[in-house]
Short mmCIF file of C-alpha atoms in Angstrom, two decimals:
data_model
loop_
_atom_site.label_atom_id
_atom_site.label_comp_id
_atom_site.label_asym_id
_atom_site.label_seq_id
_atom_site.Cartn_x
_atom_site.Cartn_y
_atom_site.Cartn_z
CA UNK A 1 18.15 22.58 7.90
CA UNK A 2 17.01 18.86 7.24
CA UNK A 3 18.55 16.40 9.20
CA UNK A 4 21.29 13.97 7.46
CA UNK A 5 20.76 10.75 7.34
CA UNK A 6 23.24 7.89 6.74
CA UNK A 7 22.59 4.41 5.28
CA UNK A 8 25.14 2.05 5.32
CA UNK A 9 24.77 -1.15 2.89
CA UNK A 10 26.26 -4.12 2.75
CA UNK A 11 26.75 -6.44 -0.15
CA UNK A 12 26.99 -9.96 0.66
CA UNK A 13 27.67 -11.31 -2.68
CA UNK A 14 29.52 -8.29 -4.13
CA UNK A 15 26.29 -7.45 -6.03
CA UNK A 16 23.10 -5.38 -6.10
CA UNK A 17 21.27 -8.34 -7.29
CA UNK A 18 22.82 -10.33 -4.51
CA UNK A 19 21.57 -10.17 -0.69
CA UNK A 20 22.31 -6.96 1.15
CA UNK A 21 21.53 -5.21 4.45
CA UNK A 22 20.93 -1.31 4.74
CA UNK A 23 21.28 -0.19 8.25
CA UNK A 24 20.25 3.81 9.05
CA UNK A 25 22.13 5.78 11.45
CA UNK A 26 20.76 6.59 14.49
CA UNK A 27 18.42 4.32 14.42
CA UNK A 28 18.14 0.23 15.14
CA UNK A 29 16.12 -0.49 12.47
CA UNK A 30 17.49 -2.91 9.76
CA UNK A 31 16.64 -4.52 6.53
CA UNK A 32 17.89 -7.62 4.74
CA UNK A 33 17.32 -8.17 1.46
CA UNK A 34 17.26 -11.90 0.01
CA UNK A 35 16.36 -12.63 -3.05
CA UNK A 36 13.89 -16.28 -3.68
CA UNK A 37 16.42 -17.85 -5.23
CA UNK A 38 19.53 -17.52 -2.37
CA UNK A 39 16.98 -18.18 0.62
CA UNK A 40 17.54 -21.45 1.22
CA UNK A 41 21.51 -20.83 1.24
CA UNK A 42 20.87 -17.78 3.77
CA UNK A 43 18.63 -20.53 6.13
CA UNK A 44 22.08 -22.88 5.89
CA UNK A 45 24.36 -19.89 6.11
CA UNK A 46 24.49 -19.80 10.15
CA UNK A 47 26.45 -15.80 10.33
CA UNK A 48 24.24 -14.09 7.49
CA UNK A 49 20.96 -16.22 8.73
CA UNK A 50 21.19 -15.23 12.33
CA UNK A 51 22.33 -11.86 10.83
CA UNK A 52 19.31 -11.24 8.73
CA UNK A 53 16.47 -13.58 9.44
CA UNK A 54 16.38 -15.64 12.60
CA UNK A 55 15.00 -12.66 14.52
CA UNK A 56 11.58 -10.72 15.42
CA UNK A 57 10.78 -9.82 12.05
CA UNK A 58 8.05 -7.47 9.90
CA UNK A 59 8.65 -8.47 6.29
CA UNK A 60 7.26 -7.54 2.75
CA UNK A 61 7.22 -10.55 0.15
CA UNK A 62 7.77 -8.95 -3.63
CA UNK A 63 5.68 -10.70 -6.55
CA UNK A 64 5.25 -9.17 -10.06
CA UNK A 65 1.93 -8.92 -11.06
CA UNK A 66 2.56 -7.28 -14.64
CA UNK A 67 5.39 -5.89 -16.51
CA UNK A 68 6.49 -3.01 -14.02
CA UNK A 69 4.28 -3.90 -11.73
CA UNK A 70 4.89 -5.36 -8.68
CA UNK A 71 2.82 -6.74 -5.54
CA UNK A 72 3.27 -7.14 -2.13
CA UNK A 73 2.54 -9.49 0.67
CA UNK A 74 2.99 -7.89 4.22
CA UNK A 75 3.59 -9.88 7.57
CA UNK A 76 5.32 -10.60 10.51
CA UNK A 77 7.03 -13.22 12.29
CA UNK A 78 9.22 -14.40 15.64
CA UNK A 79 11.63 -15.70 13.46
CA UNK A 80 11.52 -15.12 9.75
CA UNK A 81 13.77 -18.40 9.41
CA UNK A 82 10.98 -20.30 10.52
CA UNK A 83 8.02 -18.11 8.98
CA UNK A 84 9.80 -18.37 5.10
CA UNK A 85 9.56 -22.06 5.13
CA UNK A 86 5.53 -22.02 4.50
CA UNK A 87 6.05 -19.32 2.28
CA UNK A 88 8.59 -21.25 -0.14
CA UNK A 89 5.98 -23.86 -0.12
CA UNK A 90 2.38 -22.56 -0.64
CA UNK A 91 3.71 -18.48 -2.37
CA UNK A 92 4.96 -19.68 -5.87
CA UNK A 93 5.19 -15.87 -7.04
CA UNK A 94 7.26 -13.48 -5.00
CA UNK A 95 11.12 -13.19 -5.50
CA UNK A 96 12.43 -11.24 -3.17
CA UNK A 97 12.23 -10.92 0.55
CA UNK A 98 12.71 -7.43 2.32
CA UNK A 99 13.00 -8.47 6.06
CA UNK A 100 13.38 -5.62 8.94
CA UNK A 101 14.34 -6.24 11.96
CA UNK A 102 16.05 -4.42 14.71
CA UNK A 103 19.85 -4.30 16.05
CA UNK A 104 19.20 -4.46 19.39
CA UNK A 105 17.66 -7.80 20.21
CA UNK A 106 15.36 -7.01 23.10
CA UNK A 107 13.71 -4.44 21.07
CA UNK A 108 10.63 -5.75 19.24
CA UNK A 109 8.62 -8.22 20.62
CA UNK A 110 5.49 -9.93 19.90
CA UNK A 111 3.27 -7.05 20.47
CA UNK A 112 5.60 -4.89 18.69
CA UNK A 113 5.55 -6.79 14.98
CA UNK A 114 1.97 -7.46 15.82
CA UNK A 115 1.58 -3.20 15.65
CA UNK A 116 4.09 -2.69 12.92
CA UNK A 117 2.60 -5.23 10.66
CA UNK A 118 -1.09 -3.83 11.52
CA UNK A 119 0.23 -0.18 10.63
CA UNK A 120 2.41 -1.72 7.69
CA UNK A 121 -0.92 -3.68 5.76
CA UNK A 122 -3.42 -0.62 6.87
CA UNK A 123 -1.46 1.93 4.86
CA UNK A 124 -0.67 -0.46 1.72
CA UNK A 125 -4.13 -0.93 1.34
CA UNK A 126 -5.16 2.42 1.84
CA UNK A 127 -2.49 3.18 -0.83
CA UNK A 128 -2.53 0.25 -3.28
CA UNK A 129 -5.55 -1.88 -2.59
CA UNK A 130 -5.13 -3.39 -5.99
CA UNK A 131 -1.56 -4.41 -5.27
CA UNK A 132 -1.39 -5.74 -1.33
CA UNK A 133 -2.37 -9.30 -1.23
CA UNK A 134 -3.03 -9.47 2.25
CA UNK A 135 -6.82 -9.80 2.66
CA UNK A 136 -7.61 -8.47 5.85
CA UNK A 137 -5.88 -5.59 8.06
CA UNK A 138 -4.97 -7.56 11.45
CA UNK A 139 -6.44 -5.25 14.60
CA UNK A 140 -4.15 -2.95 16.26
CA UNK A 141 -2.93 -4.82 19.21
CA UNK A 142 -3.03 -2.85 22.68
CA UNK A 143 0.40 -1.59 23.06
CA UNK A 144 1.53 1.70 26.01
CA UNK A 145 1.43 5.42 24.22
CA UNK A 146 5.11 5.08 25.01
CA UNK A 147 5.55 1.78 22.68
CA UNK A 148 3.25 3.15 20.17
CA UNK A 149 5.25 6.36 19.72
CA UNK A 150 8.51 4.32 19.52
CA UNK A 151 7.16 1.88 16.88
CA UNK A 152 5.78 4.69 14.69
CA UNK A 153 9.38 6.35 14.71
CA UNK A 154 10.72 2.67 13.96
CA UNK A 155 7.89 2.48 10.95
CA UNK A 156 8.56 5.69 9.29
CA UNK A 157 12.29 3.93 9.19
CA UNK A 158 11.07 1.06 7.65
CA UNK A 159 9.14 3.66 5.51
CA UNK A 160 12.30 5.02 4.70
CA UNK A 161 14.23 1.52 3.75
CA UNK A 162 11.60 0.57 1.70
CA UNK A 163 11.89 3.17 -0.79
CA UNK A 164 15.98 3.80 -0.45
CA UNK A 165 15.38 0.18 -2.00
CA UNK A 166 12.84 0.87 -4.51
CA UNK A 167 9.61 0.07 -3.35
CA UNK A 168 6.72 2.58 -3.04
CA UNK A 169 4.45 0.79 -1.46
CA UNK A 170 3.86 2.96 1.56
CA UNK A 171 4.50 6.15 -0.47
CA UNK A 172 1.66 8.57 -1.99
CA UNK A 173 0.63 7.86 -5.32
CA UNK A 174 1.79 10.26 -7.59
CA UNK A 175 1.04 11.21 -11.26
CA UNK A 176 3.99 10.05 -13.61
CA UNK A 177 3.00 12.61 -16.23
CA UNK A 178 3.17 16.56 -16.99
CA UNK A 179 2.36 17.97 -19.83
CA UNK A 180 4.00 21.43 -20.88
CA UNK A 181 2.77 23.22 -23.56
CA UNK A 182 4.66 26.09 -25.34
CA UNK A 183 3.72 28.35 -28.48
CA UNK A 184 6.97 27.21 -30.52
CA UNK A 185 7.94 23.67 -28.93
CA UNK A 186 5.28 21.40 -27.82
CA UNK A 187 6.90 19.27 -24.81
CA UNK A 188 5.93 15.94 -22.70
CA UNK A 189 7.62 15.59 -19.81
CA UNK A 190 7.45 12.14 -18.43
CA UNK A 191 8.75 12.19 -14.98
CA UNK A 192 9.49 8.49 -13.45
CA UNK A 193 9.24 8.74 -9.43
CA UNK A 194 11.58 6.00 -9.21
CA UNK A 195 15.06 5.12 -11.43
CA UNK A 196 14.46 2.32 -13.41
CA UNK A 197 15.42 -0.71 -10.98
CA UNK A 198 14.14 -3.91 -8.93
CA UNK A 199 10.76 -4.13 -7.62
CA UNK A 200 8.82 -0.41 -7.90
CA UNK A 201 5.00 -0.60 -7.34
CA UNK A 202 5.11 2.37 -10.41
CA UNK A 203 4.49 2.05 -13.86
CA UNK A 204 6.48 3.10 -16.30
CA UNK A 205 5.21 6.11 -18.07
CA UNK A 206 3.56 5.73 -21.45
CA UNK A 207 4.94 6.77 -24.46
CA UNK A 208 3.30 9.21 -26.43
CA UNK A 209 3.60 8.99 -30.27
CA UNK A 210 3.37 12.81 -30.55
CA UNK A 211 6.17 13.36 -28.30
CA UNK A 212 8.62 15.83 -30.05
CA UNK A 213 11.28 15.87 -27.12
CA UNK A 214 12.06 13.32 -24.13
CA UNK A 215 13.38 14.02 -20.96
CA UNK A 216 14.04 12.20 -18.68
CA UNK A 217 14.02 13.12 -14.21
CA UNK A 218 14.38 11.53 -10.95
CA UNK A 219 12.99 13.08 -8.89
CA UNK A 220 13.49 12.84 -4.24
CA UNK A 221 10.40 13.56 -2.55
CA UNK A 222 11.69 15.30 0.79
CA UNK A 223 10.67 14.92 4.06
CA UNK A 224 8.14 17.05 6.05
#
């Protein structure tokens, strides 16, 4: 039997367009989300800032490249709070900051955001060269077996968050189309991977002009 999982959000603002933090049970791993727009009023916000940003931080910046489309900028940082000021100033594009961080505050340290953000920009662009804007993958720091296994479980977490939210950037590509052809009713299936919602790194499947029936699916990729 798979194992349950709980993730508990919480909506600052009373919104989903708002900032919000998703915590996972069993697990210290935690991720703020702040939209571009309501930074600088987290940064001033002492409880949600200290809450959400001012901590040992691996982050993903959100930019859309095209309609649908959306890129990424990886990194890490002591302190987000600190780190986001640069990125206000010289990254005119993204809009939405996804910040994780853990609950326990002796947790990750330098070498640990220095190996999560080395595993986190080595798989995007593995996955999604087009779409990662980092340039280079940073070298894996030296880090114990025992650290390394820990961070990997605390990785496939923020693996986890990043697509609860919406983002597929450390996901598989998969193909958004089946075709299913019958003797009496010619069908197209387009199958989204992802609800229609904020930042996806899919595209939204083409329309076909042919198409005699739609239907639409969601579809959960489990684990394992």
């Amino acid at each position: 039997m798979a194992k349950t999982i709980t993730i508990t959000v919480q909506l600052f603002d009373a919104t989903l367009q708002g900032r919000r933090s998703l915590r996972l049970s069993g697990s210290t791993c935690r991720l703020g989300i702040v939209p571009r727009d309501m930074m600088k009023d987290t940064l001033v916000n002492p409880k949600l800032n200290e809450f959400m940003l001012a901590k040992y931080s691996f982050y993903i910046l959100l930019s859309d490249i095209s309609t649908g489309v959306y890129g990424v900028y990886i990194g890490k940082a002591r302190s987000f709070s600190d780190r986001v000021a640069s990125h206000l100033r010289d990254k005119p594009n993204w809009h939405t900051a996804l910040v994780f961080n853990s609950s326990d505050p002796g947790f990750l340290t330098d070498t640990e955001i220095n190996y999560l953000e080395h595993l986190g920009i080595k798989l995007a662009k593995e996955l999604y060269p087009e779409l990662t804007e980092n340039a280079v993958i940073p070298t894996k720091p030296a880090i114990s077996p025992e650290r390394e296994d820990e961070m990997n479980d605390f990785f496939d977490d923020i693996r986890l968050l990043t697509n609860f939210y919406g983002c597929t950037i450390f996901e598989e590509p998969v193909s958004c189309e089946e075709t299913i052809s019958s003797p009496e009713i010619p069908l197209t299936l387009s199958i989204p991977i992802e609800p229609e919602r904020e930042p996806s790194v899919r595209i939204a499947p083409l329309e076909n002009e042919n198409m005699k029936q739609f239907y639409p699916f969601h579809i959960t990729k489990p684990q394992g």
